[in-house]
mmCIF file of C-alpha atoms in Angstrom:
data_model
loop_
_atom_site.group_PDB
_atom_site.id
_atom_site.type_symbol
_atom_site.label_atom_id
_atom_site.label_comp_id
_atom_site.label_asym_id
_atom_site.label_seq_id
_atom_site.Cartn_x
_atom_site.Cartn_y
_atom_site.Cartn_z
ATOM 1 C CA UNK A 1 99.682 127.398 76.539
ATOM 2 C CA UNK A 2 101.090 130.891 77.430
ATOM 3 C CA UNK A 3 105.269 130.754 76.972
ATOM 4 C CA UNK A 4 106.934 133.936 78.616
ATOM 5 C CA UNK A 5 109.964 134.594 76.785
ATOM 6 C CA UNK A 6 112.559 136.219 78.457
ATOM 7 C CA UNK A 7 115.526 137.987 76.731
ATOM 8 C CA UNK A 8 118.327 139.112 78.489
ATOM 9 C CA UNK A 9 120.589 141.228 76.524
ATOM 10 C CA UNK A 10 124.401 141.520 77.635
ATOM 11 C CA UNK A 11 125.932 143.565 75.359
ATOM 12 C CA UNK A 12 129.188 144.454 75.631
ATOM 13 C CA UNK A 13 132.242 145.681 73.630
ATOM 14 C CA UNK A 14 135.851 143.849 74.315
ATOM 15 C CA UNK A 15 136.796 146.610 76.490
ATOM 16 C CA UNK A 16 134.207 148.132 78.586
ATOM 17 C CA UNK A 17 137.142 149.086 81.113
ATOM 18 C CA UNK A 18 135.496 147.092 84.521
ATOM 19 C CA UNK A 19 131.633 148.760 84.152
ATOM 20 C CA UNK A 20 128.629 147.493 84.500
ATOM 21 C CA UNK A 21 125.455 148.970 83.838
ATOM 22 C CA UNK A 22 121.975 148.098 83.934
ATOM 23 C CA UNK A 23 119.224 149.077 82.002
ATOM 24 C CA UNK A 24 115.621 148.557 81.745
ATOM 25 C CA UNK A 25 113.568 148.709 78.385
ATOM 26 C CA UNK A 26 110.348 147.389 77.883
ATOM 27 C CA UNK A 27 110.157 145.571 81.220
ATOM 28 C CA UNK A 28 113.735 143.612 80.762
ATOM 29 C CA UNK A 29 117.072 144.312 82.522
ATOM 30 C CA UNK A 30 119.964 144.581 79.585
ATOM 31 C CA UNK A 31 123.322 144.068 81.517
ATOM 32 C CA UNK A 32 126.630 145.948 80.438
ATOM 33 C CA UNK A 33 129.519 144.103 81.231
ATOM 34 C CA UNK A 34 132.787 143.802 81.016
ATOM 35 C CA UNK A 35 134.310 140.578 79.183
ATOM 36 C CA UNK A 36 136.867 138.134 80.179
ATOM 37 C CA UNK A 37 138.666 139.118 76.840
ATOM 38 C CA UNK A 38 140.932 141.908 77.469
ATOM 39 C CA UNK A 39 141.434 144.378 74.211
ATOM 40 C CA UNK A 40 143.585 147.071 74.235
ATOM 41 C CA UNK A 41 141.882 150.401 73.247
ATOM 42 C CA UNK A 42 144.656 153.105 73.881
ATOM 43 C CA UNK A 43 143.881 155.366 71.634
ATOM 44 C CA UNK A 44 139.946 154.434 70.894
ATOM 45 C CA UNK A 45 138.027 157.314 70.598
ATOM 46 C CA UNK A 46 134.691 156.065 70.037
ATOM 47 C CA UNK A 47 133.585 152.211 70.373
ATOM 48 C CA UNK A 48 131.078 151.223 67.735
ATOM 49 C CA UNK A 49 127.811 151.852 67.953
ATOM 50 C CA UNK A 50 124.491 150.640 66.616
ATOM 51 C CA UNK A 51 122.586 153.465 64.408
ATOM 52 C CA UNK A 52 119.890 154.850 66.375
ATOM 53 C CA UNK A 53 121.793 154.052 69.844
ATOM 54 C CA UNK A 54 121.229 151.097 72.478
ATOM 55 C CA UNK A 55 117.051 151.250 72.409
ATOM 56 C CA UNK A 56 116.924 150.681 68.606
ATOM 57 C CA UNK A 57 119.220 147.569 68.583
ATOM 58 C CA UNK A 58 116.739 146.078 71.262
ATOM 59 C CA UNK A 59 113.799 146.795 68.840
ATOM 60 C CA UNK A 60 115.445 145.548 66.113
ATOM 61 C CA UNK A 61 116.531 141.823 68.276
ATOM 62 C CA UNK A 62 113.196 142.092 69.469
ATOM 63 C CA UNK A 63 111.998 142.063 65.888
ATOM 64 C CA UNK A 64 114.414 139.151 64.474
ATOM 65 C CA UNK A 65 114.780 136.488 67.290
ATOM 66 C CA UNK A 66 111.862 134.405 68.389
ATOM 67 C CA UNK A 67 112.356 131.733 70.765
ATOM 68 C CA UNK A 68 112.075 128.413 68.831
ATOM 69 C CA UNK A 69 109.233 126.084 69.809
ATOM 70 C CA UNK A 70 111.722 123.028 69.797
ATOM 71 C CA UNK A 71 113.851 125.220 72.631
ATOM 72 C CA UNK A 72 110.726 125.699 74.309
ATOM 73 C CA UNK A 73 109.414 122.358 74.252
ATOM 74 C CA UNK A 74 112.752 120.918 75.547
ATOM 75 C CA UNK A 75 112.885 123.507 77.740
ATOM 76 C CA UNK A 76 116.086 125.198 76.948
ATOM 77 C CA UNK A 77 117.263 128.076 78.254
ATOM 78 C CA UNK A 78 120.989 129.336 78.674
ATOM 79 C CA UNK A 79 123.086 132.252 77.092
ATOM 80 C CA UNK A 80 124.210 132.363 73.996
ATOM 81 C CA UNK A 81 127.870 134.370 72.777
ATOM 82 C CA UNK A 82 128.160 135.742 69.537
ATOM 83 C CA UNK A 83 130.783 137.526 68.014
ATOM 84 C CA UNK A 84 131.278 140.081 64.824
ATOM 85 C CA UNK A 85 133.477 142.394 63.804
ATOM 86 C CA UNK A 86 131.796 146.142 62.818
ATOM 87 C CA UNK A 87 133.957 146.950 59.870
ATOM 88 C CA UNK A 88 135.596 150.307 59.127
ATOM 89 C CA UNK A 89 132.904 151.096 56.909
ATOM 90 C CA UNK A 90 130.230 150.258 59.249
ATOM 91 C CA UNK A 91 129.067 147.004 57.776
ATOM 92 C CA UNK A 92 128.653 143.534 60.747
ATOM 93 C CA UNK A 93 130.588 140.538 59.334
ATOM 94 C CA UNK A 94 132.168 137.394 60.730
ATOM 95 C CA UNK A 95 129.198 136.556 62.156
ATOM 96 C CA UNK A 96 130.119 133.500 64.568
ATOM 97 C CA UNK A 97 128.812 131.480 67.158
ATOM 98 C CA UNK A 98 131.627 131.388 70.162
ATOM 99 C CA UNK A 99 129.000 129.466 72.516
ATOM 100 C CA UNK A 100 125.414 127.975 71.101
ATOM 101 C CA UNK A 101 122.687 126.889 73.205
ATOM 102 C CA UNK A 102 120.932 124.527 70.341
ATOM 103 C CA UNK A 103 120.962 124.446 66.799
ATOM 104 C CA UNK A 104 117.731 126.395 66.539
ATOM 105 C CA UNK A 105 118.520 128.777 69.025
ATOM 106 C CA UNK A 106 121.741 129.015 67.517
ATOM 107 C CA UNK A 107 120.063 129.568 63.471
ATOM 108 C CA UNK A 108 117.533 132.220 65.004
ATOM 109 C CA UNK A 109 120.880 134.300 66.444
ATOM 110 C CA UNK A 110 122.261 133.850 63.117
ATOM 111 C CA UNK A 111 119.590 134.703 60.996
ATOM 112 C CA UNK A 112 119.015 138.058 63.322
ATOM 113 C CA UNK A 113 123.014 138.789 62.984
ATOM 114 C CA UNK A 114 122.650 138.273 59.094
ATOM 115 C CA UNK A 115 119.707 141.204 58.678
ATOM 116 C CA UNK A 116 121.796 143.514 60.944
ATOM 117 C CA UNK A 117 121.517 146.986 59.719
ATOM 118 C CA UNK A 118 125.717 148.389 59.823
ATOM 119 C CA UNK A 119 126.585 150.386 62.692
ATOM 120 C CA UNK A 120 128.612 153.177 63.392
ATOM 121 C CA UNK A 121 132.444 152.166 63.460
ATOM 122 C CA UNK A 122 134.932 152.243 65.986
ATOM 123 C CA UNK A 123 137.293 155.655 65.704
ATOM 124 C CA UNK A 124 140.927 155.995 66.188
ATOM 125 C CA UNK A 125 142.638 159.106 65.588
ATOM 126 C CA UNK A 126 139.247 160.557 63.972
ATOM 127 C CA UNK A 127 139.592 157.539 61.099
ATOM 128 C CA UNK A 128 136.776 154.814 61.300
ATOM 129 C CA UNK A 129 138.496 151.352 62.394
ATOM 130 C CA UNK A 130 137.648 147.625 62.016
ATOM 131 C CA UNK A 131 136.266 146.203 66.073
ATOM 132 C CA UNK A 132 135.135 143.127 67.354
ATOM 133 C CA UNK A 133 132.013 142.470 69.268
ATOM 134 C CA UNK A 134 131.031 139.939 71.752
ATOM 135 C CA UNK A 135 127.303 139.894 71.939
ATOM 136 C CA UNK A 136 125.903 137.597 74.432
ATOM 137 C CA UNK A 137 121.806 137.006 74.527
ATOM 138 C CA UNK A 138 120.323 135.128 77.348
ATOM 139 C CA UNK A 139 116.855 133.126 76.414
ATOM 140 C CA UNK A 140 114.725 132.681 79.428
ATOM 141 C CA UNK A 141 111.493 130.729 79.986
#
């Protein structure tokens, strides 16, 4: 029995000032939005980034979340939010759940948040910055 998994990755800073985006990679749409949350980012010079830029952090989710076969069999499918902070030195902690789906949807996200390579931090006045994240992922059948 042939599953299709779908992943539909909105990722999004705090701010993204009122864009959206979409992009395609490897035949699925990756939304940039902005979030509900307002932040204020007078002053930001740089939001952080993932090392390697937008296509590597899709390899590297692609890599570390598989769609569990419980969530498949029970047919579950939904977004889920999750939230870190990219410290001033680069490193992703905090890792939390703000919405789950199931608790082994919700262990996979986990699990792929915990092997997360650090990023390039947020800059303010040219001096690297603690920032949170929202990070939602969509799982599709």
């Amino acid at each position: 029995m042939k599953q299709i998994l779908t992943i539909l990755i909105f990722f999004y800073c705090l701010a993204s000032f009122g864009q959206v985006d979409t992009v395609k990679f490897n035949g699925f749409d990756f939304v940039f939005t902005p979030s509900d949350t307002p932040l204020n980012c007078i002053g930001l010079d740089k939001f952080p980034e993932y090392k390697g830029g937008f296509e590597e952090l899709v390899k590297f989710i692609g890599k570390n979340i598989k769609y569990p076969e419980k969530a498949i069999s029970d047919s579950i499918q939904g977004s889920v939010f999750l939230t870190f902070i990219v410290k001033s030195t680069g490193e992703v902690t905090d890792h939390e759940i703000k919405k789950g789906l199931s608790p082994e949807i919700d262990l996979e996200c986990l699990q792929m948040l915990n092997n997360m390579p650090n990023w390039t931090p947020a800059i303010i006045d040219n001096k690297p910055i603690d920032y949170r994240v929202i990070f939602p992922i969509t799982f599709k059948l």
